[in-house]
Short mmCIF file of C-alpha atoms in Angstrom, two decimals:
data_model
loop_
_atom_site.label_atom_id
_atom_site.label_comp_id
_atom_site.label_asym_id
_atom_site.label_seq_id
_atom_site.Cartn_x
_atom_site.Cartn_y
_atom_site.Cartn_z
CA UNK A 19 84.03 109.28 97.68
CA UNK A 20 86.94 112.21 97.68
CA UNK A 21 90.01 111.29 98.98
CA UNK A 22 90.44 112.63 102.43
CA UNK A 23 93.09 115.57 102.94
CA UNK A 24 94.63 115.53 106.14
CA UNK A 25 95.94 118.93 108.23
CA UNK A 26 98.48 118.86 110.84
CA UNK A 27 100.51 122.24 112.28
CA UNK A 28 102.50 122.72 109.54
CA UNK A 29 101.89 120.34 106.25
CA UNK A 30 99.10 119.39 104.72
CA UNK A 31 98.57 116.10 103.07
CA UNK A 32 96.52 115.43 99.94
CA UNK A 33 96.15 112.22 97.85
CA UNK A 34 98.63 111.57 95.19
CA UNK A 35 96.64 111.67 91.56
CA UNK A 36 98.89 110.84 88.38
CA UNK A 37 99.37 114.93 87.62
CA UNK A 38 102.18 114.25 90.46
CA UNK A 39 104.07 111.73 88.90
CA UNK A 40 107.05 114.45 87.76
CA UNK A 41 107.34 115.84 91.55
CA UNK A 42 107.48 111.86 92.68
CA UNK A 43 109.73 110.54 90.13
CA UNK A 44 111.86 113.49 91.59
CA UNK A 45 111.73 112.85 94.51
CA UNK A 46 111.76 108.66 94.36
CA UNK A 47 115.22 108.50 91.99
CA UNK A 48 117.20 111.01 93.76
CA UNK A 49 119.92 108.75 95.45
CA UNK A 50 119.52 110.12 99.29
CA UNK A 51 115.24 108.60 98.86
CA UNK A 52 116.13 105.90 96.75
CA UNK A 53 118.55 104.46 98.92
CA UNK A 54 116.14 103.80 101.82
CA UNK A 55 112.87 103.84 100.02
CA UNK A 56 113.81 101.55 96.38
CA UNK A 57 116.61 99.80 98.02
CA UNK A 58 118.90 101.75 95.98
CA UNK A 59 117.32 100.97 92.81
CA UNK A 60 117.24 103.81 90.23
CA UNK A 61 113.20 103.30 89.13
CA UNK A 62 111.69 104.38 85.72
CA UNK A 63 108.88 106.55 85.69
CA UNK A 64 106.82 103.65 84.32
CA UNK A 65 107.33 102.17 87.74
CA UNK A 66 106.57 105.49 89.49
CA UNK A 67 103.39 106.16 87.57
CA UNK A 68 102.32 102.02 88.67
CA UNK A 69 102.95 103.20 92.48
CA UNK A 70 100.34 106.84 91.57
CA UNK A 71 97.76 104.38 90.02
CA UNK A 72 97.98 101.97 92.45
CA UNK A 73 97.45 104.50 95.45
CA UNK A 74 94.54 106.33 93.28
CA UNK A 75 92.88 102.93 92.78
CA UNK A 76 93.59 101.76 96.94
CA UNK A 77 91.55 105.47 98.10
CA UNK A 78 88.66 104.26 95.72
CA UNK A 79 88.24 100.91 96.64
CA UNK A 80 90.36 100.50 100.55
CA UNK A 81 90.19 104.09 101.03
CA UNK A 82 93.85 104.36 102.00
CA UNK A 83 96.90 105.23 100.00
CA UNK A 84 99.52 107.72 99.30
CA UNK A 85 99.73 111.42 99.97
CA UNK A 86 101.54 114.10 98.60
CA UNK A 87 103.34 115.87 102.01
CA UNK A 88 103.06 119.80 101.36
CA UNK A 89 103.98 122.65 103.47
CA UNK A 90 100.56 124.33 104.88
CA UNK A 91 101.56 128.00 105.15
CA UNK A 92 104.32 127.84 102.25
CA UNK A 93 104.54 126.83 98.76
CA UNK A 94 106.75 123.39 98.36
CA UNK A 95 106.28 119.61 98.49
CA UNK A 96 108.21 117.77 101.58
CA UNK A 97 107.50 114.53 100.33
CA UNK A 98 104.97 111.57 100.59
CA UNK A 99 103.47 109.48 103.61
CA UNK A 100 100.71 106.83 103.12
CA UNK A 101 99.71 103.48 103.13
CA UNK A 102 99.75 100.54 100.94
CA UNK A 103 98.70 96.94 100.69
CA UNK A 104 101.83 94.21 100.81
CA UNK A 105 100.85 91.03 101.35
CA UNK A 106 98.06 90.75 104.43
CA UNK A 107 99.84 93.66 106.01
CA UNK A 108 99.14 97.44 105.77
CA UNK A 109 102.61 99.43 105.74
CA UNK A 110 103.43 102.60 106.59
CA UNK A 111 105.79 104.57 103.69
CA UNK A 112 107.04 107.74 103.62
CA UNK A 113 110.38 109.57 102.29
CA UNK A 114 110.80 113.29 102.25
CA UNK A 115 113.02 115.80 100.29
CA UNK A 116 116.51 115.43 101.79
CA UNK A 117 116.31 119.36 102.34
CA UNK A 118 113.31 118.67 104.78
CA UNK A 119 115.09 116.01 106.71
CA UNK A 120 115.60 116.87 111.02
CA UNK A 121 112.26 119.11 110.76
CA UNK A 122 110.19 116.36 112.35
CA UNK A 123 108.17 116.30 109.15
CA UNK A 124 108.11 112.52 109.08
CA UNK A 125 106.78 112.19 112.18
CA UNK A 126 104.33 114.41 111.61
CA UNK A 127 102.93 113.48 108.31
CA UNK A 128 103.02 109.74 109.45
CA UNK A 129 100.95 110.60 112.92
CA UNK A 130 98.19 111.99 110.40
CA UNK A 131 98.48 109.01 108.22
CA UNK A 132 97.93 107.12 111.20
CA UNK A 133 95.37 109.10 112.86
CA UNK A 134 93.20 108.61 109.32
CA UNK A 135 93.84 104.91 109.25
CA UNK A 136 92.72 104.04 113.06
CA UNK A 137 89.83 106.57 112.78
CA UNK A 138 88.32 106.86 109.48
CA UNK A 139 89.26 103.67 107.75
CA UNK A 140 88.98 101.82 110.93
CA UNK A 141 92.36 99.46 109.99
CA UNK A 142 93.00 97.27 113.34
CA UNK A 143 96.85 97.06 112.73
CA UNK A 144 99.72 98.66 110.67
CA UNK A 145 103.56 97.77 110.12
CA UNK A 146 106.32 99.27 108.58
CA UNK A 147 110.15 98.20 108.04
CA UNK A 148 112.89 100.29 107.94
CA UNK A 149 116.64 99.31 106.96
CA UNK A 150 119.02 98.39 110.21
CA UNK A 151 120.74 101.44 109.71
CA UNK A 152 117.82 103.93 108.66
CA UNK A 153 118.55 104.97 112.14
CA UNK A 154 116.36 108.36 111.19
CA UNK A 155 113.18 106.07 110.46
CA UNK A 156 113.47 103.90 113.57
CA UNK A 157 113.51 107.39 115.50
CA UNK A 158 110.36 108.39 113.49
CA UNK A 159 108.76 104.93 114.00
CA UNK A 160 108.96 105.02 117.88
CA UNK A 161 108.32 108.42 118.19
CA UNK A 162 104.86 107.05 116.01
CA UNK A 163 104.49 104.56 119.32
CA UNK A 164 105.15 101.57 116.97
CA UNK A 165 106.93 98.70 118.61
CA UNK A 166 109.83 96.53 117.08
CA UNK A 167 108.20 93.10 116.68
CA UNK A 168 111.64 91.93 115.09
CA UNK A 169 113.87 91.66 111.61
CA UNK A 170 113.17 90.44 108.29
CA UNK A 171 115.54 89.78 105.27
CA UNK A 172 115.36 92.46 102.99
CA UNK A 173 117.38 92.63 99.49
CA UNK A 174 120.25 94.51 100.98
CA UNK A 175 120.71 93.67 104.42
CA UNK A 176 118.25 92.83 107.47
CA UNK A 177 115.65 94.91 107.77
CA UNK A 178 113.63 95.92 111.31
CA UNK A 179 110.36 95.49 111.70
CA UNK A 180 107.63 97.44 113.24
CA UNK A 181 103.95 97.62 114.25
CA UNK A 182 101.22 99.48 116.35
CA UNK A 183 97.24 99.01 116.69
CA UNK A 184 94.82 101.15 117.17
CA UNK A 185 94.65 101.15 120.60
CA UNK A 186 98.23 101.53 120.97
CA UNK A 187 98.36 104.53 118.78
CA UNK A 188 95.97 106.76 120.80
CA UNK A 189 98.96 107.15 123.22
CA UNK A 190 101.35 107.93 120.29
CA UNK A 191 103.33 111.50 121.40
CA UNK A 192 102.47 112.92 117.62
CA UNK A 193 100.34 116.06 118.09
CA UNK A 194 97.98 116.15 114.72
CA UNK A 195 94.79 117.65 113.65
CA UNK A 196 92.34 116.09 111.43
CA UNK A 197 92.03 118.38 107.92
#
């Protein structure tokens, strides 16, 4: 089966294969991502290319995974959304390009994410944590409709955690168009 592409107003989203492991290593080590998304760790590409494989393998066998974020009328990456497996739980990711941040991107790209993992993977439940003061990702996350369901520790302070079902997310304010 072909990983799904997904289509919203202005991005479209494609599965990540391992010919985008230069644009995501970019992307993942510079220090405005890495700070939220690798808890300011500077990663090596050998860890970049394990997240690529493990998303390629999760579409073939959960059919969910990461996405490469790309403008649809324009030439450019914006930066990734998807899902991935940790623990029991199914959690939201996503970091864009600090040049694409305030343009409602995230919201956007994660709405689709969403709309493909209620409707055509059929996943009851998804969660996603966000640093205390990632105050830009807990505006994204209730704009998404998820609800705070409380903090966890996380390596560098608490982080807040979130969650929606798939009932709840039909009422989610994200306008997005399946691709």
């Amino acid at each position: 089966m072909e990983p799904p592409v997904q289509a919203t107003a202005r991005l479209r989203l494609r599965a990540v294969v391992p010919g985008d492991l230069d644009v995501l290593y970019e992307l993942w080590t510079d220090p405005n991502v890495r700070r939220w998304l690798w808890d300011d760790v500077a990663i090596t590409r050998d860890v970049a290319r394990a997240a690529i494989d493990a998303s390629v393998a999760s579409f073939r066998t959960d059919g969910f995974g990461l996405f490469l974020v790309n403008h649809a009328a324009a030439d450019g990456v914006v930066g990734f959304c998807g899902l991935r497996r940790d623990g029991g739980d199914l959690e939201l990711l996503y970091a864009l390009a600090p040049a694409m941040w305030g343009f409602g991107y995230a919201t956007e790209a994660a709405a689709a994410v969403l709309r493909d993992a209620f409707g055509r993977v059929r996943v009851p439940r998804v969660v996603a944590r966000t640093d205390v003061p990632n105050a830009a990702s807990i505006r994204v996350l209730e704009r998404l409709g998820m609800r705070r369901v409380g903090h966890e520790p996380g390596p560098h302070g608490p982080l807040l955690a979130f969650e929606i079902a798939a009932g709840e997310f039909r009422g989610a304010r994200a306008r997005v168009t399946a691709g």
